[in-house]
Short mmCIF file of C-alpha atoms in Angstrom, two decimals:
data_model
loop_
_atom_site.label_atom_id
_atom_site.label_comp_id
_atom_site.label_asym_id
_atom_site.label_seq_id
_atom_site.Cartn_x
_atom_site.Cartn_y
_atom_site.Cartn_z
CA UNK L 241 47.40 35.50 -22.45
CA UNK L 242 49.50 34.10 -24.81
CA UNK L 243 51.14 31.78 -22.35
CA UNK L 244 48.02 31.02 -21.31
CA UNK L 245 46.43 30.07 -24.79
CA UNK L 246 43.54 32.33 -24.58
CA UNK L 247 45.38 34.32 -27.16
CA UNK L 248 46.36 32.24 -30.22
CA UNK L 249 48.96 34.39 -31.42
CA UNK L 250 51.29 37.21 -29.65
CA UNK L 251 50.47 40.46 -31.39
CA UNK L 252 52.32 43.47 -31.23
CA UNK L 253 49.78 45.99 -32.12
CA UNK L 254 48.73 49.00 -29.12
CA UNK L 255 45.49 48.33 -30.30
CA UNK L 256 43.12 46.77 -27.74
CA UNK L 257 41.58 45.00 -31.14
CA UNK L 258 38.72 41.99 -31.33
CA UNK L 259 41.36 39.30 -31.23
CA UNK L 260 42.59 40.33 -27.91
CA UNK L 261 39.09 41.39 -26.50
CA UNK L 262 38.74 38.02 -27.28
CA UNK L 263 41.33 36.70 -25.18
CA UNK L 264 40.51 38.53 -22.18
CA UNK L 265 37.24 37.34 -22.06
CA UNK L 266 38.01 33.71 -22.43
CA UNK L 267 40.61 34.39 -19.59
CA UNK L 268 38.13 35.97 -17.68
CA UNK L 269 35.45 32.78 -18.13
CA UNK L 270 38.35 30.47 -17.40
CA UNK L 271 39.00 32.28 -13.92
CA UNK L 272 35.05 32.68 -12.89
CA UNK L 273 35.33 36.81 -13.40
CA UNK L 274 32.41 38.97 -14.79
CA UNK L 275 33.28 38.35 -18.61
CA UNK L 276 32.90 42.13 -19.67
CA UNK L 277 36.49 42.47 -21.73
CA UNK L 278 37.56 44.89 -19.43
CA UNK L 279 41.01 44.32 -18.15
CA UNK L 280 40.40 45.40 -14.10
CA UNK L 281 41.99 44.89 -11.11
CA UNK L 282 40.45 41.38 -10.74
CA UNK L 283 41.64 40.02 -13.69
CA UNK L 284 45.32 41.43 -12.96
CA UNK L 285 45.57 39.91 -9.43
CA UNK L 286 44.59 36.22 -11.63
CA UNK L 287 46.82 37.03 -14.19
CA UNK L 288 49.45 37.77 -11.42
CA UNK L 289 49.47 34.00 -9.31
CA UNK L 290 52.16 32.68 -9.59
CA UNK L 291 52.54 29.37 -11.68
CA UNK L 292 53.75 27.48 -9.09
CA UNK L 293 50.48 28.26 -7.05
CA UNK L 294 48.49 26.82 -10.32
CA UNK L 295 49.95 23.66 -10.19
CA UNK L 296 49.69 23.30 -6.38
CA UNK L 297 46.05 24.23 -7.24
CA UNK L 298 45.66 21.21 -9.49
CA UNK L 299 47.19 18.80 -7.59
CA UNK L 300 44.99 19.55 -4.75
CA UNK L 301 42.21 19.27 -6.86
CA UNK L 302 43.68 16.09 -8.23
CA UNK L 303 43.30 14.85 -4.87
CA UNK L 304 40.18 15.45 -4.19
CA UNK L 305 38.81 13.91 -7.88
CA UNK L 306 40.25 10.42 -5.60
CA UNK L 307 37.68 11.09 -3.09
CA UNK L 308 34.84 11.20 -4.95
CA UNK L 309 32.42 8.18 -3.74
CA UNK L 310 32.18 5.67 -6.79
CA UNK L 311 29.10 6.39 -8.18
CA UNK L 312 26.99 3.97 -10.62
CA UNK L 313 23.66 5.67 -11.47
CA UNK L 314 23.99 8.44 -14.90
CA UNK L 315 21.67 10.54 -13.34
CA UNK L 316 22.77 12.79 -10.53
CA UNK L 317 23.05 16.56 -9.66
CA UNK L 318 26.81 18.31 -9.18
CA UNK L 319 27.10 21.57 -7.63
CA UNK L 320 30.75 22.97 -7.70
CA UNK L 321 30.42 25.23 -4.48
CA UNK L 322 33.29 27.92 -5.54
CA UNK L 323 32.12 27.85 -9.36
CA UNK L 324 28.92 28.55 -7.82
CA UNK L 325 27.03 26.51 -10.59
CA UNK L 326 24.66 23.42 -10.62
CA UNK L 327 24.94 20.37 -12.96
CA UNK L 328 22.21 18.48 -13.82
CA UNK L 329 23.08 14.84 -15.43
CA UNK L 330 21.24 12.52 -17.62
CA UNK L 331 22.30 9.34 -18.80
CA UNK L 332 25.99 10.74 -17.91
CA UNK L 333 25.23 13.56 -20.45
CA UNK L 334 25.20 16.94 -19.04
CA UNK L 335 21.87 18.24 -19.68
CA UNK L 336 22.01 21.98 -18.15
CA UNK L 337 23.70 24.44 -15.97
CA UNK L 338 22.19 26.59 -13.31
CA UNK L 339 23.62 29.75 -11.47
CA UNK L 340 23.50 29.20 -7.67
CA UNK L 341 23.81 31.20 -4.74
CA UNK L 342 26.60 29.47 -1.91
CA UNK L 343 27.44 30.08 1.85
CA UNK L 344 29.11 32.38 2.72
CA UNK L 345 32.65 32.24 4.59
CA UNK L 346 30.86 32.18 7.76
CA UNK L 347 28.17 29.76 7.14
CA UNK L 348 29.80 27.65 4.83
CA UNK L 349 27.78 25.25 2.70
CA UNK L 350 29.21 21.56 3.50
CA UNK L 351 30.52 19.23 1.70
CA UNK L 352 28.77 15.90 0.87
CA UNK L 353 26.83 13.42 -0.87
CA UNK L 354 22.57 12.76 -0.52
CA UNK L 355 19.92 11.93 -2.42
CA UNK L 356 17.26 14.34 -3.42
CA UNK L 357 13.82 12.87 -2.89
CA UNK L 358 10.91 15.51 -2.38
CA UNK L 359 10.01 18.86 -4.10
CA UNK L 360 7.77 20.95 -1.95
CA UNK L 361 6.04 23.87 -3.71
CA UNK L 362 4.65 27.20 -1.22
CA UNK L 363 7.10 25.80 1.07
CA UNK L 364 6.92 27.24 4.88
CA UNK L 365 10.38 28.43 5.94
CA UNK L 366 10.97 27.08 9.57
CA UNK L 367 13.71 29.75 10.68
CA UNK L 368 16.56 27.33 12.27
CA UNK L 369 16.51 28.34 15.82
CA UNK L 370 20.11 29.94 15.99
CA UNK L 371 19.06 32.69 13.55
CA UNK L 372 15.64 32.83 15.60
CA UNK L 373 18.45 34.15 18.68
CA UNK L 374 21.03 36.36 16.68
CA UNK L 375 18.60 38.24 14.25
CA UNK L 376 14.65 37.48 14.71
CA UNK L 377 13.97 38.04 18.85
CA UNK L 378 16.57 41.16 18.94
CA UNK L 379 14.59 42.36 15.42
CA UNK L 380 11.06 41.89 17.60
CA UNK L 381 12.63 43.79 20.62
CA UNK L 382 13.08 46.70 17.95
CA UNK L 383 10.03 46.16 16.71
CA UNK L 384 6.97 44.38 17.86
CA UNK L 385 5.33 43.74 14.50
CA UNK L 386 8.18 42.55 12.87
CA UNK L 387 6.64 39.40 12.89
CA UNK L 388 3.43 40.80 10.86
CA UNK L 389 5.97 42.78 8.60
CA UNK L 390 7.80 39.67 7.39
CA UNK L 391 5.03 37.34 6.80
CA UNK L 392 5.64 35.54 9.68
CA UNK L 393 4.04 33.35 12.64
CA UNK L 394 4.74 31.16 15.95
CA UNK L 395 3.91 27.60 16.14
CA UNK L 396 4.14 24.58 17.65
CA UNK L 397 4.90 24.21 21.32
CA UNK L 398 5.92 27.33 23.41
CA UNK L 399 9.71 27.28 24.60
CA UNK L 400 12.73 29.57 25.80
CA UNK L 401 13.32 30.18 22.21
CA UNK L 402 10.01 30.32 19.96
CA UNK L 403 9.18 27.88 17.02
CA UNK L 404 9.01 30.48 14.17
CA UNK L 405 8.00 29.96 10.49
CA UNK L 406 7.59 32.35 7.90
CA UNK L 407 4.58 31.87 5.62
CA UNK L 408 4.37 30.81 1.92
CA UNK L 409 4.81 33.05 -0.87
CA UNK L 410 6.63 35.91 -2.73
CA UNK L 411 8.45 37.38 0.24
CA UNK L 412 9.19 33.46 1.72
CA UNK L 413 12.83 33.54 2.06
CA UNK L 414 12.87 29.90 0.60
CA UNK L 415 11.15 31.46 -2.69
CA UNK L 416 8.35 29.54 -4.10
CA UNK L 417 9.70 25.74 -3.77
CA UNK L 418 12.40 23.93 -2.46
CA UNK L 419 13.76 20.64 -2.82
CA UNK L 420 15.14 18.25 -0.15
CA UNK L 421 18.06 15.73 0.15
CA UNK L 422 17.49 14.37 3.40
CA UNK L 423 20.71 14.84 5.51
CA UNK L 424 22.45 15.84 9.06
CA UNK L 425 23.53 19.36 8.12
CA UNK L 426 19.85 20.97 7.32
CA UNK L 427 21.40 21.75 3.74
CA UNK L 428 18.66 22.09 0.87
CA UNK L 429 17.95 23.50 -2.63
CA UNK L 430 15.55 26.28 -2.55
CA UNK L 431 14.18 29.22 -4.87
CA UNK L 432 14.76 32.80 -3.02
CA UNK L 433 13.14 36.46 -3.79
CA UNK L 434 16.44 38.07 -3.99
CA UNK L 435 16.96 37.45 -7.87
CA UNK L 436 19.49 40.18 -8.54
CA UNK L 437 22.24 38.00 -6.13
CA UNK L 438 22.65 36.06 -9.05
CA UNK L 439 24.31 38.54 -11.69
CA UNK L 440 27.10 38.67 -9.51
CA UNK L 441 30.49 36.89 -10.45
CA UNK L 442 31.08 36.15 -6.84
CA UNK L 443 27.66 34.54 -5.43
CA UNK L 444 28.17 33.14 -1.43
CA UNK L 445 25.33 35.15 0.52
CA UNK L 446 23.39 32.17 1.79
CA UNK L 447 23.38 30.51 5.51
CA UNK L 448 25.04 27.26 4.22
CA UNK L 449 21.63 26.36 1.87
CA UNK L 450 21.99 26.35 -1.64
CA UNK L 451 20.00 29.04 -3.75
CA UNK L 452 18.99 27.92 -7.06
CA UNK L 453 19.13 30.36 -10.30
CA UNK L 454 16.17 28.82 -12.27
CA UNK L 455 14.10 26.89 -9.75
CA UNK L 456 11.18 26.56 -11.34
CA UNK L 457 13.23 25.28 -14.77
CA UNK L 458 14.99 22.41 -12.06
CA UNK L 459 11.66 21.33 -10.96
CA UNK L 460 10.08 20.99 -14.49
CA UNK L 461 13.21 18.44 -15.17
CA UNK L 462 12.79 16.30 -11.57
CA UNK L 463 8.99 16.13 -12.76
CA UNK L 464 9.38 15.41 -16.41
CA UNK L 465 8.05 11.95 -16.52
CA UNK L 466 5.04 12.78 -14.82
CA UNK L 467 2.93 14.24 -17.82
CA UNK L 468 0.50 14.89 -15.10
CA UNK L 469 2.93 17.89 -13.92
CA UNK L 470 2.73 20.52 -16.60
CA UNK L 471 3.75 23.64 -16.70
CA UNK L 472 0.65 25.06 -15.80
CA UNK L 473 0.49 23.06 -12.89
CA UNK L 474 3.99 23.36 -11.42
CA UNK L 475 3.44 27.84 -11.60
CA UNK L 476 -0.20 26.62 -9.65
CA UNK L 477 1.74 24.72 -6.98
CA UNK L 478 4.27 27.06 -6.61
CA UNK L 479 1.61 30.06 -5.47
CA UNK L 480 -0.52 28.07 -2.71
CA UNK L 481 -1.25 29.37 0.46
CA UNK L 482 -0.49 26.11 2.12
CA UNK L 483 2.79 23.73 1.18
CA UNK L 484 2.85 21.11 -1.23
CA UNK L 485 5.04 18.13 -1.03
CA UNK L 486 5.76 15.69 -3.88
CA UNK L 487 7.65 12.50 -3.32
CA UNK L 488 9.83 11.31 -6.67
CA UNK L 489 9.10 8.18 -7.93
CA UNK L 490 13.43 7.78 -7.66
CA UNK L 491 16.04 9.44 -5.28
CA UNK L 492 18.38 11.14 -7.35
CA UNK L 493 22.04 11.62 -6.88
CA UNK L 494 23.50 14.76 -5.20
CA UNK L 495 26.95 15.67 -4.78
CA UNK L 496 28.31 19.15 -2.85
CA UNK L 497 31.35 19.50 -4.23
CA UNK L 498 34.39 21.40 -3.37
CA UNK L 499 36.83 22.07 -6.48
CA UNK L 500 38.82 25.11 -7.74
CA UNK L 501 40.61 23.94 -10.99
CA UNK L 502 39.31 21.61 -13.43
CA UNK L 503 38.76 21.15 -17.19
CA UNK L 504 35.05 21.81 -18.64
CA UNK L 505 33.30 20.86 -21.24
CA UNK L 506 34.99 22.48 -23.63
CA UNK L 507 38.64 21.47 -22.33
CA UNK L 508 39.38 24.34 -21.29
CA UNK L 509 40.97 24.21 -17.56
CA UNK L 510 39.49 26.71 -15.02
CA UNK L 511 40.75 27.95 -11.65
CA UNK L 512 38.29 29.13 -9.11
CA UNK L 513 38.93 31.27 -5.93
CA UNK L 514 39.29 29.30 -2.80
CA UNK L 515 36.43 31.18 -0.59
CA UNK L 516 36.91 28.62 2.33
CA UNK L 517 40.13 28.36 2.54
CA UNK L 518 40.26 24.67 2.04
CA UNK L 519 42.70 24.42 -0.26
CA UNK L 520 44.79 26.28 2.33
CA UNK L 521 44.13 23.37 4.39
CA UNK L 522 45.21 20.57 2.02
CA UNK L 523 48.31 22.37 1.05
CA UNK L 524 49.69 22.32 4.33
CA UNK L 525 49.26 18.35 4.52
CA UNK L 526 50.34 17.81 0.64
CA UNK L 527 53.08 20.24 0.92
CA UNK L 528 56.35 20.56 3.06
CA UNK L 529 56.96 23.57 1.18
#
């Protein structure tokens, strides 16, 4: 830790003491772990990569800081997919941070850049029709109000495979609003009744969308110059039984990001687990070695 600098000065007391509880947990912030103090196998297995792995890590990430798309507009939302975590900019000042909940390694959330334009509030959740053939029809084979059970109804046209939606409120899988930056890989912002996901270190449960930690808290910020849209309203539009869709006066900025080491606000440098295996990837075409 001293090595590291989380640990200012190497002590030689047995005593697990406040200046070294100190030290783990600024290790353990740096490295994305559950920042308890307690020294656990999770913590050892960071403390344990080798340093030559660290500065592979960075120059990967290095990398991919030169293909970031130039961007001219202060205002604009980050999300760091293995830091799990949203930024929200203002005038190029950060304004907040916000837990979120990734894909997993299986449906991982992409990469890219869009422009979020429309809040909807109650929102219905049209189930995407491959998750309609692995896990709804098999679930209403098992059981033929399953349908009923999870709030949910056909619509639309009839086909091979079913237009299903699941109706708004509490139980909607989307939560009680979600926000949309139009693009060609279905990949949103939403709220999501599953709140306890989010006290986890490690947060990629999703099918590729992006689960927000304090949705309601996002949408008071996209609606801020609208003194129409008060509080009172937004927790109103958020409990209709029919969707609500609000267009923003301005498109704002999004960018999906991919990075496991950088330096935050604070200058401190973080590493981050590589849950896709991307930087796996790049090292093979960086590296001969």
């Amino acid at each position: 830790l001293v090595l590291f600098g989380d640990l200012a000065h190497n002590d030689s007391t047995p005593l697990f003491d406040t200046t070294l509880l100190r030290a783990v947990k600024s290790f353990q912030r740096r490295m994305g772990l559950s920042v308890d103090g307690i020294i656990g196998n999770k913590m050892l297995e960071e403390l344990n990569v080798p340093l030559k792995q660290r500065a592979r890590q960075i120059s990967i990430n290095i990398e991919r800081v030169r293909w970031m798309p130039a961007e001219k507009d202060t205002n604009y939302i980050l999300v760091n997919i293995p830091e799990y975590k949203m930024h929200v900019f203002d005038s190029g000042h950060l304004q907040f941070d916000m837990n979120v909940i990734v894909g997993t390694s299986a449906n991982s959330t992409v990469i890219f850049t869009g422009k979020l334009k429309y809040i909807v509030f109650s929102p219905y959740w049209n189930v995407p029709e491959s998750i309609v053939k692995k896990e709804i029809l098999p679930a209403i084979q098992k059981n033929p109000d399953y349908l009923v059970k999870n709030h949910m109804e056909i619509y639309g046209k009839p086909g091979p495979v079913p237009n299903i939606r699941q109706k708004p409120g509490g139980a909607n899988s989307l939560g009680l609003v979600k926000f949309l930056f139009p693009n060609n890989y279905n990949i949103y912002f939403h709220d999501t009744p599953n709140r306890e996901l989010f006290t986890q270190s490690s947060r990629s449960f999703s099918h590729g969308c992006i689960r927000l930690g304090e949705p309601k808290k996002f949408a008071q910020y996209l609606l801020r110059s609208d003194t129409s849209w008060t509080e009172m309203k937004i927790d109103s539009a958020m409990h209709q039984p029919k969707e609500k869709w609000v267009t923003l006066s301005k498109g704002i900025p999004v960018f999906i990001t991919y990075f496991t080491a950088w330096v935050d606000k604070n200058g401190q440098l973080n590493f981050r687990k590589d849950i896709y295996g991307h930087d796996e990837k790049m090292a093979a075409k960086l590296f001969t070695n």
